[in-house]
Tab-separated table of C-alpha atoms in Angstrom:
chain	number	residue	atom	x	y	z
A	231	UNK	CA	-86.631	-3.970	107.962
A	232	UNK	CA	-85.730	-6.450	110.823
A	233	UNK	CA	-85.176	-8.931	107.715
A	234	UNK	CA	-81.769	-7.047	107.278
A	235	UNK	CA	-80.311	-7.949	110.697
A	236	UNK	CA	-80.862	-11.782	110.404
A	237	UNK	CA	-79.068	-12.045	107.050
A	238	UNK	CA	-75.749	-10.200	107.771
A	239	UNK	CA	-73.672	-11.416	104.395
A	240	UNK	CA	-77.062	-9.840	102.405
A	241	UNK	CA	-76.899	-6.461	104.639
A	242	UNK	CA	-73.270	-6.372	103.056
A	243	UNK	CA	-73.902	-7.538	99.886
A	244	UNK	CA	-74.340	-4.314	97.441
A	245	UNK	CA	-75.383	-4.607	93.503
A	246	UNK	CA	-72.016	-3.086	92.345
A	247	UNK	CA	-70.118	-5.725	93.487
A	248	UNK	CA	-73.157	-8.338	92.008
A	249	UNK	CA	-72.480	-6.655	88.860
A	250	UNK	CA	-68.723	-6.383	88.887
A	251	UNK	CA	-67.174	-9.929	90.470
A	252	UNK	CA	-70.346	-11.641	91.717
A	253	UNK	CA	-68.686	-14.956	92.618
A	254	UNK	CA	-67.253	-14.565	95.654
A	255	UNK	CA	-70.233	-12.454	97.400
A	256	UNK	CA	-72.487	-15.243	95.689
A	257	UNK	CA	-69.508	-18.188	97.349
A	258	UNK	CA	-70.337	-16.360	100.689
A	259	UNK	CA	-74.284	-16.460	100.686
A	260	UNK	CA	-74.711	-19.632	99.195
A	261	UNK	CA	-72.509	-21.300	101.741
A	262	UNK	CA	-73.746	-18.997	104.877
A	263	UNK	CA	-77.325	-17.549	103.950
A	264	UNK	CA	-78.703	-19.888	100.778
A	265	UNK	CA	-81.829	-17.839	101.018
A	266	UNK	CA	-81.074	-13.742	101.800
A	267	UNK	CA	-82.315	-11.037	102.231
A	268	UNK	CA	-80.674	-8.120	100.031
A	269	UNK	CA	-81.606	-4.866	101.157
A	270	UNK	CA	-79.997	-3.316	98.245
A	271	UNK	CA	-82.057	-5.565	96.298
A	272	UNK	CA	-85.588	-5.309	98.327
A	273	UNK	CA	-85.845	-8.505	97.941
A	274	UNK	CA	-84.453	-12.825	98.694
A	275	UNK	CA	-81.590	-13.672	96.798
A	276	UNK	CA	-81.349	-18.097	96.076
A	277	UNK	CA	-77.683	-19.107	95.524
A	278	UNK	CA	-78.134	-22.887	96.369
A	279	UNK	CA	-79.259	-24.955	93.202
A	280	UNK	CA	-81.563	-27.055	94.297
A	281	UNK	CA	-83.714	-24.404	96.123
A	282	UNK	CA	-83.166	-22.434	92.509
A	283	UNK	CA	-84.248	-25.542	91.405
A	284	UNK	CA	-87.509	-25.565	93.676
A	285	UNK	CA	-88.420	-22.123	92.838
A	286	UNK	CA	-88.480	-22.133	89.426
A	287	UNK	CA	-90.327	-25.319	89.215
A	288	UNK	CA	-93.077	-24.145	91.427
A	289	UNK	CA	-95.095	-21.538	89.174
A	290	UNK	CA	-98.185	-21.396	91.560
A	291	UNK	CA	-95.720	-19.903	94.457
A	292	UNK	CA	-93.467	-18.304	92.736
A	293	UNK	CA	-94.737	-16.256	89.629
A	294	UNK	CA	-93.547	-14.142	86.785
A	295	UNK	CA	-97.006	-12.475	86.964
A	296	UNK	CA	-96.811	-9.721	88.675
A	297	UNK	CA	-96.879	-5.717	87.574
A	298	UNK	CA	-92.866	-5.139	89.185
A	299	UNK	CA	-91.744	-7.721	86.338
A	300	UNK	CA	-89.058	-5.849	84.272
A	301	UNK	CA	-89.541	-7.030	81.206
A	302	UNK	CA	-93.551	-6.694	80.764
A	303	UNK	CA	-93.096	-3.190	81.911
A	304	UNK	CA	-90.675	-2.776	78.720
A	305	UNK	CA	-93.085	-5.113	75.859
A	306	UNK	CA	-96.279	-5.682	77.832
A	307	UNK	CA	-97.551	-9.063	78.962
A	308	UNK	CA	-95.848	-12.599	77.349
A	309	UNK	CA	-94.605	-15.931	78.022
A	310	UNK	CA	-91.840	-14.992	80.050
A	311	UNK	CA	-94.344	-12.416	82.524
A	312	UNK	CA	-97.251	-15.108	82.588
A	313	UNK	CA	-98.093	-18.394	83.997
A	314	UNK	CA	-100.508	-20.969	83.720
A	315	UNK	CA	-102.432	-21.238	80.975
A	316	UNK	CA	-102.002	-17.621	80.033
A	317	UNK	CA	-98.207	-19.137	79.682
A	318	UNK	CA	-99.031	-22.240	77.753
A	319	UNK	CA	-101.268	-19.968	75.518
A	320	UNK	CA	-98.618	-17.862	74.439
A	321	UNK	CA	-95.431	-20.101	74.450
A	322	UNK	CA	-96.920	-22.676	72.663
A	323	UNK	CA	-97.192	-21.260	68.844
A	324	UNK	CA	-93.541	-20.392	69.174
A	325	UNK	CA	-92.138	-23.421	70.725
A	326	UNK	CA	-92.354	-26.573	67.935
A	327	UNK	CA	-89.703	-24.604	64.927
A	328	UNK	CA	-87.436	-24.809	68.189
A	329	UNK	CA	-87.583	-28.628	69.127
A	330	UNK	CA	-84.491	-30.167	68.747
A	331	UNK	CA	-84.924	-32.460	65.492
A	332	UNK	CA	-86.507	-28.758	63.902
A	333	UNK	CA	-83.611	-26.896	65.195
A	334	UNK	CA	-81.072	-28.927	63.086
A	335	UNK	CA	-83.282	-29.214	60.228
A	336	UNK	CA	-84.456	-25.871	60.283
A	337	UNK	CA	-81.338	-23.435	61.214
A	338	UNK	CA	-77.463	-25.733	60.667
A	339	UNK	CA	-77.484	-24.552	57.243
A	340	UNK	CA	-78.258	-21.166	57.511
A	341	UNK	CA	-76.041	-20.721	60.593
A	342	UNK	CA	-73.384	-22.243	58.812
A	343	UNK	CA	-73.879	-19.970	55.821
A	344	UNK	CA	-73.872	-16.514	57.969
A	345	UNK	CA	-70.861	-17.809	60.263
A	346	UNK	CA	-68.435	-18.288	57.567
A	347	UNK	CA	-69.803	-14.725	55.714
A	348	UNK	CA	-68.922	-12.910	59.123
A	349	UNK	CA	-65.798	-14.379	58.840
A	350	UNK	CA	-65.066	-13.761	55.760
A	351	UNK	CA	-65.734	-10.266	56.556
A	352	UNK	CA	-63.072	-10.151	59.550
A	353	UNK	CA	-60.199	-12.455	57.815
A	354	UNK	CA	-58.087	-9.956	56.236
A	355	UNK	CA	-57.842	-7.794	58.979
A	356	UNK	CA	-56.029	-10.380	61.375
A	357	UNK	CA	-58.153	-8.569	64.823
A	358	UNK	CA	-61.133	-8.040	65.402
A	359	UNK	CA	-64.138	-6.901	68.464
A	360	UNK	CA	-65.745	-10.579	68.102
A	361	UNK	CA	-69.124	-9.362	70.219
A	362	UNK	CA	-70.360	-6.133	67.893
A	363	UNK	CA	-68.533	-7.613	64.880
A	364	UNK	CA	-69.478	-11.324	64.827
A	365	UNK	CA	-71.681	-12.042	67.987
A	366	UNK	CA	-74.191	-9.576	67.845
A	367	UNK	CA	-75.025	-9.570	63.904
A	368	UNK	CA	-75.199	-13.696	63.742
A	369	UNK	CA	-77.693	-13.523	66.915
A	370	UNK	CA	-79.329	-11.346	65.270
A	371	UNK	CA	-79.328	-12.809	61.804
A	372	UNK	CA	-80.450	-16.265	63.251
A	373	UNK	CA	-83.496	-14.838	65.716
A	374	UNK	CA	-84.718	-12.717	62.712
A	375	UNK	CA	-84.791	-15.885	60.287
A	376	UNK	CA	-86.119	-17.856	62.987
A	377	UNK	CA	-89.466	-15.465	63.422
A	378	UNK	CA	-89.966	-14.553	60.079
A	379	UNK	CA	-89.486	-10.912	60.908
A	380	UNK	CA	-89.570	-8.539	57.470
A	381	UNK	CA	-87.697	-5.781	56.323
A	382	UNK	CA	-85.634	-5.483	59.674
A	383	UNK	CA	-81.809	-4.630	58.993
A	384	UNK	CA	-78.979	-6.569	61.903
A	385	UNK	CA	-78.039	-2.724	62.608
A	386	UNK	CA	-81.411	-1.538	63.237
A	387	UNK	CA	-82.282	-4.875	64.828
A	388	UNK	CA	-78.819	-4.795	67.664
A	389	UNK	CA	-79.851	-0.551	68.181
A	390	UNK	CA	-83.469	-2.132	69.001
A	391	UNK	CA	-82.378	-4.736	71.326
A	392	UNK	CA	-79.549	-2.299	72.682
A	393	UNK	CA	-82.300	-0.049	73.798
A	394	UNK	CA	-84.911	-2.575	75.263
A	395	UNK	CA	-81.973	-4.448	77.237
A	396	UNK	CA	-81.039	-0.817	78.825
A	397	UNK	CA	-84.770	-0.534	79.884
A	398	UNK	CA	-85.255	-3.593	81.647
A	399	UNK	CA	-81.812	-3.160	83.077
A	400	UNK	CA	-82.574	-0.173	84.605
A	401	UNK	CA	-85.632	-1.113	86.218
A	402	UNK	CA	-84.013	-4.459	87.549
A	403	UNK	CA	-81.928	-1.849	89.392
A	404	UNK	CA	-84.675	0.345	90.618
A	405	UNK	CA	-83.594	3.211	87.899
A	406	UNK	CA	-86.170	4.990	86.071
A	407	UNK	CA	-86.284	4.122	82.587
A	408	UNK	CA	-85.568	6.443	79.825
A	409	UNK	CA	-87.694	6.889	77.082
A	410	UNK	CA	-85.588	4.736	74.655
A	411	UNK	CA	-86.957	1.304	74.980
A	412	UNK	CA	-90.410	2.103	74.553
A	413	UNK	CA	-89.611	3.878	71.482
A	414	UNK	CA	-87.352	0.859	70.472
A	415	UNK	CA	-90.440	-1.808	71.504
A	416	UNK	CA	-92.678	0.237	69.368
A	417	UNK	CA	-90.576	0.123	66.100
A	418	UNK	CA	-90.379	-3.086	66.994
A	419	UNK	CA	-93.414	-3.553	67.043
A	420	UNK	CA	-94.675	-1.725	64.118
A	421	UNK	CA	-92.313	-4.039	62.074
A	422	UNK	CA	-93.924	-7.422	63.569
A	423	UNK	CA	-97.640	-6.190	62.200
A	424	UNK	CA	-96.246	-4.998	58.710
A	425	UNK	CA	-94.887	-9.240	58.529
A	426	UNK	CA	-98.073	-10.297	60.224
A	427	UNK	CA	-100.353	-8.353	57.597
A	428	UNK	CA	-98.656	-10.930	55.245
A	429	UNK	CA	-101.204	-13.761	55.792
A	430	UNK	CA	-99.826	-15.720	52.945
A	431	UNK	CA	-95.924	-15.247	53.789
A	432	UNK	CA	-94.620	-18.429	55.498
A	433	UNK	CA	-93.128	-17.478	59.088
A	434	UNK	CA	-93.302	-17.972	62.568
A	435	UNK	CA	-95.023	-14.769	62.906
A	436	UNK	CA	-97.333	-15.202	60.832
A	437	UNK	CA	-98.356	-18.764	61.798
A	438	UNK	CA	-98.244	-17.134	65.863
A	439	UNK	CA	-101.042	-14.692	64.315
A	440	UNK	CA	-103.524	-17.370	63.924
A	441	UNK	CA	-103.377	-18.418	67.564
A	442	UNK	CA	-102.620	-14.618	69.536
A	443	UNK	CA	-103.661	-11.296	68.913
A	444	UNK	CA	-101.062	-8.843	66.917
A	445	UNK	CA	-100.220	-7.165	70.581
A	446	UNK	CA	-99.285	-10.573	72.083
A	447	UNK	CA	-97.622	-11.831	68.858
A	448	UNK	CA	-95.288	-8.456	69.242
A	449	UNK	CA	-95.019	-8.788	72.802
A	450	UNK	CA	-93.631	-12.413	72.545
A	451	UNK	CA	-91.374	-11.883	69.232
A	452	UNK	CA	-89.971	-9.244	71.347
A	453	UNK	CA	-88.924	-11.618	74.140
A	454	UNK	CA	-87.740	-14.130	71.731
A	455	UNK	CA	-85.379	-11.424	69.801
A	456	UNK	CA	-84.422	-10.135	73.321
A	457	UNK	CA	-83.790	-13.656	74.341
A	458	UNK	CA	-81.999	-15.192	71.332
A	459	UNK	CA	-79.915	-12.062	70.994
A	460	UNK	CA	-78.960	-11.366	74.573
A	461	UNK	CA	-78.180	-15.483	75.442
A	462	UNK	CA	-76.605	-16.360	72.272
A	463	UNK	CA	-74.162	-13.032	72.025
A	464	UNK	CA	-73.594	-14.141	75.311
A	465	UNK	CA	-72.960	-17.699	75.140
A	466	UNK	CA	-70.553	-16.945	72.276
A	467	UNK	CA	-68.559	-13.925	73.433
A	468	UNK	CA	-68.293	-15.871	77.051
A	469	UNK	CA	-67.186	-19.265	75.472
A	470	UNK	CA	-64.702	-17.528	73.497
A	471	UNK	CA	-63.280	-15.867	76.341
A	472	UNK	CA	-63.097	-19.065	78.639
A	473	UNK	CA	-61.615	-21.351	75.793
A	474	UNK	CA	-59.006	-18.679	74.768
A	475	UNK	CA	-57.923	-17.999	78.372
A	476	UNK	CA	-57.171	-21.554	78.883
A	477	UNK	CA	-54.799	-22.362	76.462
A	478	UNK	CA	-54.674	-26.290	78.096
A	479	UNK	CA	-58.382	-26.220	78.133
A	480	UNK	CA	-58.803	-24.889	74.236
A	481	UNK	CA	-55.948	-27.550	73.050
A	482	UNK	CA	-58.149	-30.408	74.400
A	483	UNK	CA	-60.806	-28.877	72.749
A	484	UNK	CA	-58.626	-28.642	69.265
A	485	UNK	CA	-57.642	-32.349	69.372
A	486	UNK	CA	-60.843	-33.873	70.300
A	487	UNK	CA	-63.492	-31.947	68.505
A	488	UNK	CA	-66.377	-33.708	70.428
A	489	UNK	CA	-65.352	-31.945	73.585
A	490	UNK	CA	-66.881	-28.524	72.099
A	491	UNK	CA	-70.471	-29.361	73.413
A	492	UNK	CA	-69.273	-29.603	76.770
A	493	UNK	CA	-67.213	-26.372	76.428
A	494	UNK	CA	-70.219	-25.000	75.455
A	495	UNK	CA	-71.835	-26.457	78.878
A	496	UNK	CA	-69.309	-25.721	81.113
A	497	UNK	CA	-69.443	-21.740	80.021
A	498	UNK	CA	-72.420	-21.646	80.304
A	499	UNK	CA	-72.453	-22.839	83.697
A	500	UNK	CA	-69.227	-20.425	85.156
A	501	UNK	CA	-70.796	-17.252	83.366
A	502	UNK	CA	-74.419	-17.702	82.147
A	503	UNK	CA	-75.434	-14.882	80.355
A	504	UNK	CA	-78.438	-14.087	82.212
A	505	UNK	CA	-77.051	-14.277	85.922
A	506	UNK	CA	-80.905	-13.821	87.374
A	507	UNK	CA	-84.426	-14.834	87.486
A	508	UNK	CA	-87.399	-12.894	89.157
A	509	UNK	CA	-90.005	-14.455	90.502
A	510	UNK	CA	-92.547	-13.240	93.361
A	511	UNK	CA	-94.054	-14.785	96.464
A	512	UNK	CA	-97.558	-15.614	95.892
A	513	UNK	CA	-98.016	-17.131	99.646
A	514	UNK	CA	-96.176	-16.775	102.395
A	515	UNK	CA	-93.470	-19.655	102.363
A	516	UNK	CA	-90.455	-21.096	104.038
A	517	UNK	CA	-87.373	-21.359	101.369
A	518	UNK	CA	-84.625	-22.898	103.108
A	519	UNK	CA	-84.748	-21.728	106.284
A	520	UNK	CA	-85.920	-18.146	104.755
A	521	UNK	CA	-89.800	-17.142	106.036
A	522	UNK	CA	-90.602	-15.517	102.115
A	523	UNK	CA	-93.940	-13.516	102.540
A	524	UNK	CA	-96.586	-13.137	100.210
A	525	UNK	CA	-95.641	-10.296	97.123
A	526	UNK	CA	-92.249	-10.412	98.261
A	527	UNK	CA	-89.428	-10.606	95.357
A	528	UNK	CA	-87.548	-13.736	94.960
A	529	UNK	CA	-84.244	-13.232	92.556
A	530	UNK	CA	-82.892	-16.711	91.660
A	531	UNK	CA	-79.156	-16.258	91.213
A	532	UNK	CA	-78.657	-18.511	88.161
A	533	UNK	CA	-75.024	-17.668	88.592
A	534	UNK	CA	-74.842	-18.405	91.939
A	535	UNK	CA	-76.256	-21.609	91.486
A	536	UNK	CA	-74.237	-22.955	88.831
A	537	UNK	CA	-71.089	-22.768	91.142
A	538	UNK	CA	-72.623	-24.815	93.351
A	539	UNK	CA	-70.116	-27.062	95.179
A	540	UNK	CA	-72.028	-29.490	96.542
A	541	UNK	CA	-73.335	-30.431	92.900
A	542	UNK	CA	-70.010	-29.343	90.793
A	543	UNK	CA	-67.083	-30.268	92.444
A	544	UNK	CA	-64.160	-27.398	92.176
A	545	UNK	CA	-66.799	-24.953	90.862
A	546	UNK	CA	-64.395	-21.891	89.663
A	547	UNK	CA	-62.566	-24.243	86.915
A	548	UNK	CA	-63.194	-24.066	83.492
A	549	UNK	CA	-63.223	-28.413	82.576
A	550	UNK	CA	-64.518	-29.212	78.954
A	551	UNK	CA	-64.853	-32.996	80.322
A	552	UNK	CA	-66.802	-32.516	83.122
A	553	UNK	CA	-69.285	-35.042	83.458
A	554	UNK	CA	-72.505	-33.182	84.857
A	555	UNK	CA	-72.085	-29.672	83.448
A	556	UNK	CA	-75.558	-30.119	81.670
A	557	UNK	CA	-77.055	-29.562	84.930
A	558	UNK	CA	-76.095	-26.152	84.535
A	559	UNK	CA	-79.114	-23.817	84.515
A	560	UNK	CA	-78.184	-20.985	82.091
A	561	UNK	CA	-81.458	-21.599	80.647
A	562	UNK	CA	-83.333	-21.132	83.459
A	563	UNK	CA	-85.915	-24.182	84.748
A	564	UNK	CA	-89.324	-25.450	84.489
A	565	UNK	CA	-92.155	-23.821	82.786
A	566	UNK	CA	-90.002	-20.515	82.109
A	567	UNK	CA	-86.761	-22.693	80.517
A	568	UNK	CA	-85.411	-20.970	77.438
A	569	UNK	CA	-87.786	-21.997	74.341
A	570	UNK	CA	-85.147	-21.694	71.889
A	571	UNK	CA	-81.938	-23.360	74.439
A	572	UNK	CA	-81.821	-25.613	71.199
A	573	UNK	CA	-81.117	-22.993	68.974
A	574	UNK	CA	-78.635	-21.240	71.316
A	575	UNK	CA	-76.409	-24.253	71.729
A	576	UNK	CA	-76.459	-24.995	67.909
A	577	UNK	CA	-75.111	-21.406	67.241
A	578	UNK	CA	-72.883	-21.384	69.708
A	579	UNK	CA	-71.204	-24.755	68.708
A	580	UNK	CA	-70.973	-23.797	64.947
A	581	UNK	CA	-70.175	-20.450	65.853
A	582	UNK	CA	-67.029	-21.709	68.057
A	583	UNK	CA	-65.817	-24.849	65.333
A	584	UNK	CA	-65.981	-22.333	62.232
A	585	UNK	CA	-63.623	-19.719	64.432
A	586	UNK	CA	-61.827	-22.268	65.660
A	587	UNK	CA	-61.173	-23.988	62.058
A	588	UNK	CA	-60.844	-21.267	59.824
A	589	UNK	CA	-58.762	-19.065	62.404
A	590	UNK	CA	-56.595	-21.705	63.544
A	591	UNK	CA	-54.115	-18.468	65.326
A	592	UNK	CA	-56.996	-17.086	67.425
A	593	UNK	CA	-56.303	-15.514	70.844
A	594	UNK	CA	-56.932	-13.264	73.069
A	595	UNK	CA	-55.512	-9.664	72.523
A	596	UNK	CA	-52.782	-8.854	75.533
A	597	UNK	CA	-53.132	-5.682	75.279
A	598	UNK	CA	-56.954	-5.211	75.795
A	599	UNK	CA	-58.020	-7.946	78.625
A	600	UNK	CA	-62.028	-8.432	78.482
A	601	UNK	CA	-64.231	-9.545	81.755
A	602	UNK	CA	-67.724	-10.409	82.080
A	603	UNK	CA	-69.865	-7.795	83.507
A	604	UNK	CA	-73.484	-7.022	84.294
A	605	UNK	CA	-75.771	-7.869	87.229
A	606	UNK	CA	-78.713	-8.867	85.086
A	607	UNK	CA	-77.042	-9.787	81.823
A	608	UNK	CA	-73.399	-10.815	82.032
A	609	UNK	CA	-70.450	-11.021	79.068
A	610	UNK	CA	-67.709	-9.226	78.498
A	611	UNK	CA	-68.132	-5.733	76.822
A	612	UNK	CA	-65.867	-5.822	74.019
A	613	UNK	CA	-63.439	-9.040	73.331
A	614	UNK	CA	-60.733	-7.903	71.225
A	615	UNK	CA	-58.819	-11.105	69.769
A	616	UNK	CA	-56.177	-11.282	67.273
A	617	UNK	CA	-54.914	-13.808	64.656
């Protein structure tokens, strides 16, 4: 495609490297080519924030809806693969348990509860895996409270989500599927009409039911479990990593407890745990100085964005005080920002002070280093800490 030759930096740029240390390709195009063309990707990569910014705010040019969207392949048609009123239709009976005054009401207790039972669980043994071990099961104990979902065990819950992220991975990288997530999405979805056939219980679920059809109810409780279980592992295995390889960074945090939210913030923006966006032309366009044509894929890197220098001075630090790392945009933008970003930040923050409290000798273990790493979804693999 002649596209190739006018980006140069996006001929060069491969998926590996996206997957394994995407900063300093994503440094490179943001500063030369804002707006490339990836040939390994077969599609425009956005690294700049405020053309991010543009894209996901404009829904009518750049949609979710379209039939090479990952995740709707995986769970069928839902808010996140919909705009419009389609979108509106089915976001809205899932979004009021997650407005902020709810949130608190609704979930501090009970994430306080299963926090210090994890840890309870781990004290004894002085180290631990903190993403299968504590991450992972309080996503997953929070999301499944959250919708109501019955009879659903963590384990069978993480193998579920395990299988469905694989899927929509693998498509993302232009990989053929395997027959695991659809057989995950349908046990899935089997146990979303056995809560739903409950008309009297009281959950989200079942109040969803009243307004969608059982298909779209399943379809959207399986982007909200993939979504609060993929961000929220994320956004607590990645701020754990940041704040205990910073040892000046993590004592400011000690001393001044209010500095947590912005740790919270600022990890979010130098490793947000989903790294990218898809949308897809729906006109032909100029983005940046990019001539986008109708149907063609535009991947908004949410990592590359949030390293933006021109908005975050001395991008690549980890700084619990700075003043503008809310502008991060972990949780996406516009119409398609995370329902539940609430929720996430709550668990995260109680997640981190509990830790922090009750394990006052956390760190890192020496011996096994961790590193984010995924092109679609990024946190570390395992993070083995000690104390």
């Amino acid at each position: 495609m002649s596209t190739a030759g006018a980006f140069p930096l996006g001929a060069s740029t491969t998926l590996a490297e996206l997957a394994r240390d995407p900063h300093p390709p994503l440094a490179r195009l943001r500063a030369g080519e804002p707006v490339s063309w990836l040939p390994e990707l077969n599609g425009w990569l956005v690294t700049r924030r405020d053309l991010a910014v543009d894209v996901m705010r404009d829904s009518a040019t750049f949609t979710v809806d379209d039939p090479r969207f990952s995740t709707a392949q995986v769970v069928g048609p839902s808010m996140l693969s919909l705009d419009g009123a389609a979108h509106a239709r089915h976001r809205e009976p899932f979004a009021a348990p997650f407005r902020p005054r709810a949130v608190h009401d609704g979930f501090a207790a009970f994430i306080e509860r299963e926090t210090d039972r994890l840890i309870t669980g781990l004290e004894p043994s002085g180290a631990a895996e903190l993403r299968r071990t504590f991450a992972g099961p309080l996503a997953v104990a929070v999301v499944t409270e959250a919708l109501g979902l019955a009879g659903a065990t963590t384990d069978t819950v993480l193998a579920w989500y395990d299988a469905i992220v694989r899927a929509v991975s693998d498509i993302t990288e232009g990989v053929a599927a395997g027959p695991a997530g659809a057989a995950a999405y349908a046990e899935l979805r089997a146990a979303v009409e056995t809560t739903i056939a409950d008309r009297h219980a009281s959950s989200l679920l079942v109040a969803a039911a009243d307004r969608l059809t059982p298909p779209e109810v399943a379809s959207n409780a399986a982007v909200m479990m993939f979504g609060g279980i993929e961000t929220t592992e994320a956004m607590i295995t990645n701020a754990l990593l940041h704040l205990l390889g910073d040892p000046a960074q993590l004592a400011l945090v000690r001393a001044e407890p209010d500095l947590l939210d912005g740790a919270v913030e600022e990890s979010l923006r130098l490793e947000p745990g989903a790294a990218v966006v898809d949308r897809y032309a729906t006109r032909d366009v100029v983005l940046g100085t990019a001539a986008v044509r109708r149907g063609d894929l535009v991947t908004v890197s949410l990592t590359g964005a949030n390293r933006d220098p021109a908005v975050f001075p001395d991008p690549d630090r980890f700084d619990v005080r700075r003043d503008n790392a809310r502008l991060q945009l972990g949780f996406a933008h516009g119409p398609h920002h995370c329902v539940a970003a609430h929720l996430a930040r709550l668990e995260t923050r109680i997640a981190l002070r509990r830790l922090l409290d009750r394990l006052p000798a956390l760190r890192l273990d020496p011996e096994r280093p961790a590193a984010p790493h995924g092109l679609v979804f990024r946190k570390p693999p395992t993070l083995h800490v000690r104390w």
